[in-house]
Amino acid sequence: KEVFEFGTFDGRTALHLAANAAADARVHTIDVMEEAFDFGAEAAFCEPTSVGYWFRGHVLADRIEAITANSATFDFSRFRGRVDLVFVDADHSEAAVLRDSAEAFAMLTAGGAVIWHDYLMIPDVTRALSKLASDRTITHIAGTTLAIAFNENAVNGSR
């Protein structure tokens, strides 16, 4: 019923999360900016887009809360222990992935899950998840660049 996304970008993932969650679910998505992304000529495959483009004005937009803030300084206290699914796909530096992941795990409900994007694709993401896997089970979803971990504390009491 509560979903949190690190890294709104164009809003496509937030829209998919809202469309596939329970009818009364709420998706919260955070991005450091609210204006347009333009990756320039070096990334010709990425057209300029604005944050939240895909859900703005969509029939499901009222189920999505767009938060403009830096996850490094944002106060996540209202989400602690309340989120069923967290999707981490923001700053891809190792330090940021570790920081966002710590916040993600603090947000989880019993049986909740964290999913990361760009595993085995971006070296810093892969390094961060390798570090996190030293004290929790993280599973690569075969055939994708996704990895998932469940709230082991709540599921089996082992952590």
GROMACS .gro file of C-alpha atoms in nm:
model
  159
    1LYS     CA    1   0.000   0.000   0.000
    2GLU     CA    2   0.302   0.229   0.046
    3VAL     CA    3   0.572   0.244  -0.220
    4PHE     CA    4   0.879   0.467  -0.224
    5GLU     CA    5   1.103   0.538  -0.520
    6PHE     CA    6   1.450   0.695  -0.503
    7GLY     CA    7   1.503   0.876  -0.833
    8THR     CA    8   1.190   0.994  -1.013
    9PHE     CA    9   1.361   1.084  -1.341
   10ASP     CA   10   1.088   1.095  -1.610
   11GLY     CA   11   0.827   0.930  -1.385
   12ARG     CA   12   0.779   0.616  -1.590
   13THR     CA   13   0.867   0.382  -1.302
   14ALA     CA   14   0.649   0.572  -1.054
   15LEU     CA   15   0.358   0.546  -1.297
   16HIS     CA   16   0.413   0.172  -1.342
   17LEU     CA   17   0.434   0.126  -0.966
   18ALA     CA   18   0.106   0.316  -0.918
   19ALA     CA   19  -0.064   0.122  -1.198
   20ASN     CA   20   0.037  -0.215  -1.054
   21ALA     CA   21  -0.011  -0.153  -0.682
   22ALA     CA   22  -0.335  -0.190  -0.488
   23ALA     CA   23  -0.605   0.059  -0.582
   24ASP     CA   24  -0.558   0.241  -0.252
   25ALA     CA   25  -0.177   0.238  -0.265
   26ARG     CA   26   0.032   0.553  -0.257
   27VAL     CA   27   0.362   0.598  -0.444
   28HIS     CA   28   0.614   0.848  -0.308
   29THR     CA   29   0.898   0.941  -0.538
   30ILE     CA   30   1.195   1.164  -0.464
   31ASP     CA   31   1.427   1.348  -0.700
   32VAL     CA   32   1.676   1.625  -0.639
   33MET     CA   33   1.535   1.836  -0.920
   34GLU     CA   34   1.198   1.925  -1.066
   35GLU     CA   35   1.297   2.075  -1.398
   36ALA     CA   36   1.421   1.914  -1.720
   37PHE     CA   37   1.698   1.660  -1.759
   38ASP     CA   38   1.918   1.711  -2.064
   39PHE     CA   39   2.204   1.468  -2.091
   40GLY     CA   40   2.359   1.647  -2.389
   41ALA     CA   41   2.520   1.509  -2.700
   42GLU     CA   42   2.718   1.242  -2.509
   43ALA     CA   43   2.394   1.057  -2.436
   44ALA     CA   44   2.203   1.093  -2.760
   45PHE     CA   45   1.986   0.792  -2.666
   46CYS     CA   46   1.838   0.996  -2.376
   47GLU     CA   47   1.608   1.267  -2.501
   48PRO     CA   48   1.561   1.574  -2.282
   49THR     CA   49   1.270   1.514  -2.046
   50SER     CA   50   1.123   1.668  -1.733
   51VAL     CA   51   1.099   1.508  -1.391
   52GLY     CA   52   0.769   1.323  -1.358
   53TYR     CA   53   0.677   1.374  -1.724
   54TRP     CA   54   0.499   1.038  -1.757
   55PHE     CA   55   0.268   1.071  -1.458
   56ARG     CA   56   0.196   1.445  -1.470
   57GLY     CA   57  -0.166   1.481  -1.580
   58HIS     CA   58  -0.221   1.102  -1.588
   59VAL     CA   59  -0.535   0.957  -1.433
   60LEU     CA   60  -0.313   0.790  -1.168
   61ALA     CA   61  -0.125   1.110  -1.080
   62ASP     CA   62  -0.329   1.158  -0.763
   63ARG     CA   63  -0.177   0.833  -0.629
   64ILE     CA   64   0.178   0.966  -0.672
   65GLU     CA   65   0.349   1.211  -0.438
   66ALA     CA   66   0.644   1.381  -0.608
   67ILE     CA   67   0.901   1.502  -0.355
   68THR     CA   68   1.167   1.748  -0.469
   69ALA     CA   69   1.459   1.701  -0.231
   70ASN     CA   70   1.805   1.556  -0.199
   71SER     CA   71   1.791   1.210  -0.043
   72ALA     CA   72   2.119   1.288   0.135
   73THR     CA   73   1.948   1.553   0.347
   74PHE     CA   74   1.578   1.462   0.333
   75ASP     CA   75   1.402   1.368   0.659
   76PHE     CA   76   1.257   1.020   0.598
   77SER     CA   77   1.111   0.983   0.949
   78ARG     CA   78   0.747   0.984   0.832
   79PHE     CA   79   0.820   0.676   0.620
   80ARG     CA   80   1.010   0.464   0.875
   81GLY     CA   81   0.849   0.122   0.916
   82ARG     CA   82   0.562   0.214   0.681
   83VAL     CA   83   0.671   0.124   0.326
   84ASP     CA   84   0.604  -0.211   0.161
   85LEU     CA   85   0.826  -0.166  -0.146
   86VAL     CA   86   1.123   0.063  -0.207
   87PHE     CA   87   1.278   0.108  -0.552
   88VAL     CA   88   1.633   0.251  -0.547
   89ASP     CA   89   1.740   0.417  -0.872
   90ALA     CA   90   1.873   0.765  -0.794
   91ASP     CA   91   2.235   0.878  -0.753
   92HIS     CA   92   2.436   0.579  -0.876
   93SER     CA   93   2.754   0.651  -0.681
   94GLU     CA   94   2.852   0.380  -0.435
   95ALA     CA   95   2.819   0.612  -0.134
   96ALA     CA   96   2.474   0.730  -0.241
   97VAL     CA   97   2.348   0.377  -0.309
   98LEU     CA   98   2.464   0.272   0.038
   99ARG     CA   99   2.303   0.578   0.197
  100ASP     CA  100   1.973   0.542   0.009
  101SER     CA  101   1.969   0.170   0.084
  102ALA     CA  102   2.008   0.233   0.459
  103GLU     CA  103   1.707   0.467   0.443
  104ALA     CA  104   1.519   0.212   0.233
  105PHE     CA  105   1.567  -0.066   0.488
  106ALA     CA  106   1.459   0.167   0.770
  107MET     CA  107   1.135   0.236   0.581
  108LEU     CA  108   1.032  -0.127   0.531
  109THR     CA  109   0.729  -0.292   0.683
  110ALA     CA  110   0.728  -0.658   0.789
  111GLY     CA  111   0.789  -0.857   0.473
  112GLY     CA  112   0.867  -0.543   0.272
  113ALA     CA  113   1.124  -0.543  -0.007
  114VAL     CA  114   1.390  -0.320  -0.159
  115ILE     CA  115   1.459  -0.340  -0.532
  116TRP     CA  116   1.766  -0.182  -0.692
  117HIS     CA  117   1.804  -0.090  -1.058
  118ASP     CA  118   2.129  -0.103  -1.258
  119TYR     CA  119   2.283  -0.400  -1.075
  120LEU     CA  120   2.562  -0.554  -1.285
  121MET     CA  121   2.532  -0.254  -1.519
  122ILE     CA  122   2.679   0.034  -1.318
  123PRO     CA  123   2.996  -0.063  -1.127
  124ASP     CA  124   2.926   0.158  -0.822
  125VAL     CA  125   2.576   0.009  -0.781
  126THR     CA  126   2.718  -0.342  -0.805
  127ARG     CA  127   2.994  -0.262  -0.551
  128ALA     CA  128   2.742  -0.113  -0.308
  129LEU     CA  129   2.516  -0.417  -0.331
  130SER     CA  130   2.813  -0.650  -0.282
  131LYS     CA  131   2.890  -0.465   0.042
  132LEU     CA  132   2.527  -0.479   0.153
  133ALA     CA  133   2.516  -0.852   0.075
  134SER     CA  134   2.780  -0.919   0.340
  135ASP     CA  135   2.509  -0.904   0.610
  136ARG     CA  136   2.182  -0.967   0.424
  137THR     CA  137   2.050  -1.173   0.135
  138ILE     CA  138   2.033  -0.982  -0.192
  139THR     CA  139   1.916  -1.172  -0.498
  140HIS     CA  140   1.980  -1.082  -0.860
  141ILE     CA  141   1.661  -1.116  -1.065
  142ALA     CA  142   1.787  -1.324  -1.358
  143GLY     CA  143   1.775  -1.165  -1.700
  144THR     CA  144   1.743  -0.812  -1.557
  145THR     CA  145   1.954  -0.537  -1.403
  146LEU     CA  146   1.746  -0.565  -1.086
  147ALA     CA  147   1.832  -0.702  -0.743
  148ILE     CA  148   1.595  -0.755  -0.451
  149ALA     CA  149   1.617  -0.797  -0.075
  150PHE     CA  150   1.341  -0.856   0.176
  151ASN     CA  151   1.311  -0.719   0.527
  152GLU     CA  152   1.479  -1.013   0.696
  153ASN     CA  153   1.422  -0.867   1.043
  154ALA     CA  154   1.050  -0.887   1.001
  155VAL     CA  155   1.040  -1.206   0.797
  156ASN     CA  156   1.251  -1.440   1.008
  157GLY     CA  157   1.381  -1.238   1.299
  158SER     CA  158   1.742  -1.321   1.213
  159ARG     CA  159   1.867  -0.965   1.176
   0.00000   0.00000   0.00000
